[in-house]
PDB file of C-alpha atoms in Angstrom:
ATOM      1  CA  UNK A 646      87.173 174.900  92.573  1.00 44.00           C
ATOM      2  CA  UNK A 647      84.633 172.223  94.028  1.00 50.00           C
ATOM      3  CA  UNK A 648      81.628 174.553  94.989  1.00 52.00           C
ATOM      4  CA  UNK A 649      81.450 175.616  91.413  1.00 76.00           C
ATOM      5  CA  UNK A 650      80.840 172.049  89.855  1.00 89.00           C
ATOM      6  CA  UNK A 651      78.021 172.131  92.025  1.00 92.00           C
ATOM      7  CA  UNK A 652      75.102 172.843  89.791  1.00 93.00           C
ATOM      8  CA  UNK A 653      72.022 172.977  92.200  1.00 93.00           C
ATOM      9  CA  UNK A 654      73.084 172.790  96.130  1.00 93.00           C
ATOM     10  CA  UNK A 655      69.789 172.164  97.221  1.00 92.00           C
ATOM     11  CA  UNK A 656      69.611 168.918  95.018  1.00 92.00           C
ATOM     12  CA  UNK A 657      73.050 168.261  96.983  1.00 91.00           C
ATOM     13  CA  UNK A 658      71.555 168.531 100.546  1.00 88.00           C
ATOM     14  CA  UNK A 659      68.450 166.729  99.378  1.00 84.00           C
ATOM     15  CA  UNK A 660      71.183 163.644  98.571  1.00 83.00           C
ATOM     16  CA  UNK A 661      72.485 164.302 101.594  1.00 80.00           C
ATOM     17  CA  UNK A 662      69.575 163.771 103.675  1.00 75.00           C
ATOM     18  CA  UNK A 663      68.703 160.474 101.352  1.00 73.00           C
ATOM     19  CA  UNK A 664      72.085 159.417 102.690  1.00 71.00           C
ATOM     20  CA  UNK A 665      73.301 158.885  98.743  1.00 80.00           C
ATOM     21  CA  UNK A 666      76.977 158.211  98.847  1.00 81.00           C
ATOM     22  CA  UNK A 667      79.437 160.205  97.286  1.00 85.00           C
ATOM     23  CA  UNK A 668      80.316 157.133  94.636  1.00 85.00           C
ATOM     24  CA  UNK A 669      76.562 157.802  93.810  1.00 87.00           C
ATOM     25  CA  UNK A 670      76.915 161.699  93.526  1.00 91.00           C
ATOM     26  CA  UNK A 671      80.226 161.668  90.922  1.00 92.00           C
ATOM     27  CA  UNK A 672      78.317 158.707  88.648  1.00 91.00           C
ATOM     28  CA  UNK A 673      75.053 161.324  88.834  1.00 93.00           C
ATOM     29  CA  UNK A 674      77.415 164.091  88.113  1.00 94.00           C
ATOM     30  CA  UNK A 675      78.942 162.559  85.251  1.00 94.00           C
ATOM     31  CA  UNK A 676      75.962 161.653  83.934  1.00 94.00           C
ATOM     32  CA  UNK A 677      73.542 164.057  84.150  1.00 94.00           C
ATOM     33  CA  UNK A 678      76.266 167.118  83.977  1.00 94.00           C
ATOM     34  CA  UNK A 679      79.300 165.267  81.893  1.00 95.00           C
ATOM     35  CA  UNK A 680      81.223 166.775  84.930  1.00 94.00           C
ATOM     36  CA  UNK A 681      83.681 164.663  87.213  1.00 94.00           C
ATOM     37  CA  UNK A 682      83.639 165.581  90.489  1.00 94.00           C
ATOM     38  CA  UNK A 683      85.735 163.746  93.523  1.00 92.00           C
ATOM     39  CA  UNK A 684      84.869 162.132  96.973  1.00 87.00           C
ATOM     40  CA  UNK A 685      86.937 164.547  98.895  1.00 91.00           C
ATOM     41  CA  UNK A 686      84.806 167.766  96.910  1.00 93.00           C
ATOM     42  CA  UNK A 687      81.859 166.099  98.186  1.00 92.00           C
ATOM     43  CA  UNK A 688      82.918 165.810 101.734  1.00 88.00           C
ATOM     44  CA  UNK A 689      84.295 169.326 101.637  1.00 91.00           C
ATOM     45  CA  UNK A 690      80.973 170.469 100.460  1.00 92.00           C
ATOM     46  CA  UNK A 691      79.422 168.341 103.200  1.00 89.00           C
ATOM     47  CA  UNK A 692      81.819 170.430 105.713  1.00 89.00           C
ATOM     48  CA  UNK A 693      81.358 173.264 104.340  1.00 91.00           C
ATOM     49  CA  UNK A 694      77.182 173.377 104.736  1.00 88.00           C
ATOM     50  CA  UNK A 695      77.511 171.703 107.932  1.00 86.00           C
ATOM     51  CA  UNK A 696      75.590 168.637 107.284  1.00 81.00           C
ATOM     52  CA  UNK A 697      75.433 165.561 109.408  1.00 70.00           C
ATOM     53  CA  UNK A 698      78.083 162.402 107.902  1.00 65.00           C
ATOM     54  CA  UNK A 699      75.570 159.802 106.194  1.00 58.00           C
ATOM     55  CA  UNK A 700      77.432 156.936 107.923  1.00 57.00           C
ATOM     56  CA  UNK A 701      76.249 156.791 111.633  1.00 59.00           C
ATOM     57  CA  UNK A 702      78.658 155.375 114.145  1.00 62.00           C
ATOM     58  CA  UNK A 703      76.633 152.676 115.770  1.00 73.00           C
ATOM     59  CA  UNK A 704      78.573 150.794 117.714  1.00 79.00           C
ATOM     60  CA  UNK A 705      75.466 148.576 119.361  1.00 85.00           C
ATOM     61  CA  UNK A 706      74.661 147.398 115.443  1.00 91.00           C
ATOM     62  CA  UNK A 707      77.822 147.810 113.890  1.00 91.00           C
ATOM     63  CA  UNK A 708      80.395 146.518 116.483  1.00 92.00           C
ATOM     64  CA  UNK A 709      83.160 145.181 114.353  1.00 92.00           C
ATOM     65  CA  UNK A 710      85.564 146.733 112.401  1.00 89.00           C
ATOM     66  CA  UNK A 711      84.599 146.173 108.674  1.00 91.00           C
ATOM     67  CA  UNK A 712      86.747 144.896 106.081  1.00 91.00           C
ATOM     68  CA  UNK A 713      87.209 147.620 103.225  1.00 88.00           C
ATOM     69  CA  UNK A 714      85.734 144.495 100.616  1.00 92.00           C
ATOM     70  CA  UNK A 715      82.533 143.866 103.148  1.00 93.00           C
ATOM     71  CA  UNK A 716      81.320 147.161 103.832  1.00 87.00           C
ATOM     72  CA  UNK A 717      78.676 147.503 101.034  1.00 86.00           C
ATOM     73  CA  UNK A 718      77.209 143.872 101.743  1.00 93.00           C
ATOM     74  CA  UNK A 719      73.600 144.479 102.008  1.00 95.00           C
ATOM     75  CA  UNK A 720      73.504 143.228 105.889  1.00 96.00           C
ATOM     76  CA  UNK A 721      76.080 146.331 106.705  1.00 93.00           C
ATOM     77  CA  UNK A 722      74.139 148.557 104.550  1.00 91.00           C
ATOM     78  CA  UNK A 723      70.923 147.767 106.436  1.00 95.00           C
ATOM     79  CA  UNK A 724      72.321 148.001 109.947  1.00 94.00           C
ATOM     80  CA  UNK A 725      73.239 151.314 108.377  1.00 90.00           C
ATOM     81  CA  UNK A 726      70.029 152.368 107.335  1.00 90.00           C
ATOM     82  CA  UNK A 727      68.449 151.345 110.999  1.00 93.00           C
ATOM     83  CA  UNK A 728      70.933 153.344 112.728  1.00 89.00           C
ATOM     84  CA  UNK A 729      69.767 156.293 110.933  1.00 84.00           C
ATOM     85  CA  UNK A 730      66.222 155.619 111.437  1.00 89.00           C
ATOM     86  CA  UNK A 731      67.307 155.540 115.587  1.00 89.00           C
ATOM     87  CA  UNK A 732      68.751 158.489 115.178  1.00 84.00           C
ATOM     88  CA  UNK A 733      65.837 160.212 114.189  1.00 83.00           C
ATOM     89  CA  UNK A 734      66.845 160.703 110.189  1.00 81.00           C
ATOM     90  CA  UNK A 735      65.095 160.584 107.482  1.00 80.00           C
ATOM     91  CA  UNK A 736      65.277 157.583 105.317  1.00 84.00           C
ATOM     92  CA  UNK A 737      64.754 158.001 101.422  1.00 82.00           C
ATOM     93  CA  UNK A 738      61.269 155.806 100.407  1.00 89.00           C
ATOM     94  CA  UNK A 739      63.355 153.488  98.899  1.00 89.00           C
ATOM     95  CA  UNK A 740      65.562 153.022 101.772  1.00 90.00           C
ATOM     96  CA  UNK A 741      62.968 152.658 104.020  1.00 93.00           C
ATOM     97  CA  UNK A 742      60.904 149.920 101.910  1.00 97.00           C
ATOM     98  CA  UNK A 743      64.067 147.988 102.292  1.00 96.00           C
ATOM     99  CA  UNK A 744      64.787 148.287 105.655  1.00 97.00           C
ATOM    100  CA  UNK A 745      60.974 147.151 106.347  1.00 98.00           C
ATOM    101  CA  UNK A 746      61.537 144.503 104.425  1.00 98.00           C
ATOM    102  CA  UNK A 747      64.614 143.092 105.737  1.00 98.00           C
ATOM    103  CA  UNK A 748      63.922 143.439 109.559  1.00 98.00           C
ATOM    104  CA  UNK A 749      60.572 140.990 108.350  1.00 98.00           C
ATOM    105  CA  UNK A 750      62.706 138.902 106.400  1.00 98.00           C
ATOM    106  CA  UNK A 751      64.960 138.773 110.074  1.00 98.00           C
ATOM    107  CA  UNK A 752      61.768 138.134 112.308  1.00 97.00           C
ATOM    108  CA  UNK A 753      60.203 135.946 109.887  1.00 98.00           C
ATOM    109  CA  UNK A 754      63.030 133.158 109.567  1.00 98.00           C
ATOM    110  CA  UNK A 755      64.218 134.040 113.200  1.00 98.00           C
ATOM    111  CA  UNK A 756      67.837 135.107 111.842  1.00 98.00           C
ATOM    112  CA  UNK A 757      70.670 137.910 113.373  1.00 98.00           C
ATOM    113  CA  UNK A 758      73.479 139.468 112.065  1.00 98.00           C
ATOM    114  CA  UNK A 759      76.790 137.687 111.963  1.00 97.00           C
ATOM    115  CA  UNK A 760      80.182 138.908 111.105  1.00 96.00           C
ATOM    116  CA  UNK A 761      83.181 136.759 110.316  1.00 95.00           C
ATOM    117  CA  UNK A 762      85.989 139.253 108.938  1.00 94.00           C
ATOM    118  CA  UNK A 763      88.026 136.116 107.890  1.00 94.00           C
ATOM    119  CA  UNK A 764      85.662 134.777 105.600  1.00 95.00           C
ATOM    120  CA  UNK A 765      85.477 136.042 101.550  1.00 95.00           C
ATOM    121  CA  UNK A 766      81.232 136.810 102.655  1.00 95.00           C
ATOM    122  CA  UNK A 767      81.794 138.609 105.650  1.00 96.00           C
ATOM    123  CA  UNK A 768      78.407 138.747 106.508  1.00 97.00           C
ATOM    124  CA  UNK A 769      76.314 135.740 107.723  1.00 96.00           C
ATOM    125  CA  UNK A 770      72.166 135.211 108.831  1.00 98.00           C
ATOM    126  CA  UNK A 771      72.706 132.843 111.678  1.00 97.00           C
ATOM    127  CA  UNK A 772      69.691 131.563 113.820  1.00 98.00           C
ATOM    128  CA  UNK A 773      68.609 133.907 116.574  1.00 97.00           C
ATOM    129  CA  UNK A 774      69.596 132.580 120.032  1.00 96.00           C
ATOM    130  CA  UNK A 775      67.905 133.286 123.571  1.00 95.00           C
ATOM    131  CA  UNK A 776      71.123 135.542 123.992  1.00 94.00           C
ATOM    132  CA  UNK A 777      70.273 137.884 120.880  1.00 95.00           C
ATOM    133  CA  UNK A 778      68.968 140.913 121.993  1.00 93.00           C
ATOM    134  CA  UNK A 779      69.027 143.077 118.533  1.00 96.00           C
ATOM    135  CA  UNK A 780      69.535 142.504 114.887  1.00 97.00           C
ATOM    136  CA  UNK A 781      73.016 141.394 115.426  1.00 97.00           C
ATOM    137  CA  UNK A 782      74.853 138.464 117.065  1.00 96.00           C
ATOM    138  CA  UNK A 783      77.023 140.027 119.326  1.00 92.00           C
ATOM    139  CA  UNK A 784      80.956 138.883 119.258  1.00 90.00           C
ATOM    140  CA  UNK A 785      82.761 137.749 121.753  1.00 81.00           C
ATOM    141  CA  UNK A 786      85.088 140.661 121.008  1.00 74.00           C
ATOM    142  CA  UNK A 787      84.296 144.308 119.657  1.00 70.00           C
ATOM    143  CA  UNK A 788      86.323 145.086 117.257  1.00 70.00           C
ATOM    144  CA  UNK A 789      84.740 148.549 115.772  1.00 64.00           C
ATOM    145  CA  UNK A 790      85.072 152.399 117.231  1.00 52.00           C
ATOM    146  CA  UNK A 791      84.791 152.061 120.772  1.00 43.00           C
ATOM    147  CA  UNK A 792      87.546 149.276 120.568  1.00 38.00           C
ATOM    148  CA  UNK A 793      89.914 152.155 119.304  1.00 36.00           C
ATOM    149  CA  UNK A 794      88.999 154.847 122.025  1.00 35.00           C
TER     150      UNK A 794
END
């Protein structure tokens, strides 16, 4: 039933690649083809075609377990992005313009990566230490995959 509300596959991959998400691909379906579509078609599809997930497990940039209401703050979404760029994927131009613009914004005003999970912002820019060794301020505790193998 799913594959055939696919209109052009090779537009799919291409979103794919981008590392659209699937919330993306049912608003462009709806609009462009007035035809709703749901997550899970899209990951079947995904499956099916054998394409990499979009969302990286990086547990050296992502080490915490994200609240559901935090994880499309634009800090996640960049540490994101650079784990697919260390990965060796392809970044869509846009994308990539932001991620180049962000790490400068980070070097520039000497800021990390914080995560508070208690907090309504989640996220936080806290003042690089000596300690800081990436884009992130390490916690005390990891709290994201490896802390559930």
């Amino acid at each position: 039933m799913g594959a055939r509300k696919i209109q052009d596959e090779e537009e799919v991959k291409r979103w794919f690649e981008e590392g659209r998400t699937y919330e993306w691909m049912q608003a462009y379906y709806l609009e462009h083809y007035n035809i709703e579509t749901t997550i899970p078609m899209w990951a079947a599809f995904r499956r099916r075609k054998g394409l990499d997930r979009r969302n990286l497990r990086d547990d050296a940039l992502i080490p915490w377990k994200v609240n559901e209401e935090h994880r499309h703050l634009y800090p996640v979404m960049m540490l994101r992005a650079e784990a697919r760029l260390r990965a060796g994927r392809t970044l869509s131009p846009d994308d990539a313009r932001k991620l180049t613009n962000w790490k400068a914004f980070l070097k520039e005003d000497n800021l990390v990566v914080h995560y508070d999970e208690e907090t309504p912002d989640g996220f936080f820019y806290v003042p690089r230490e000596e300690k800081d060794a990436d884009l992130i301020r390490e916690p005390e505790t990891k709290t994201g995959n490896q802390a559930r193998d």
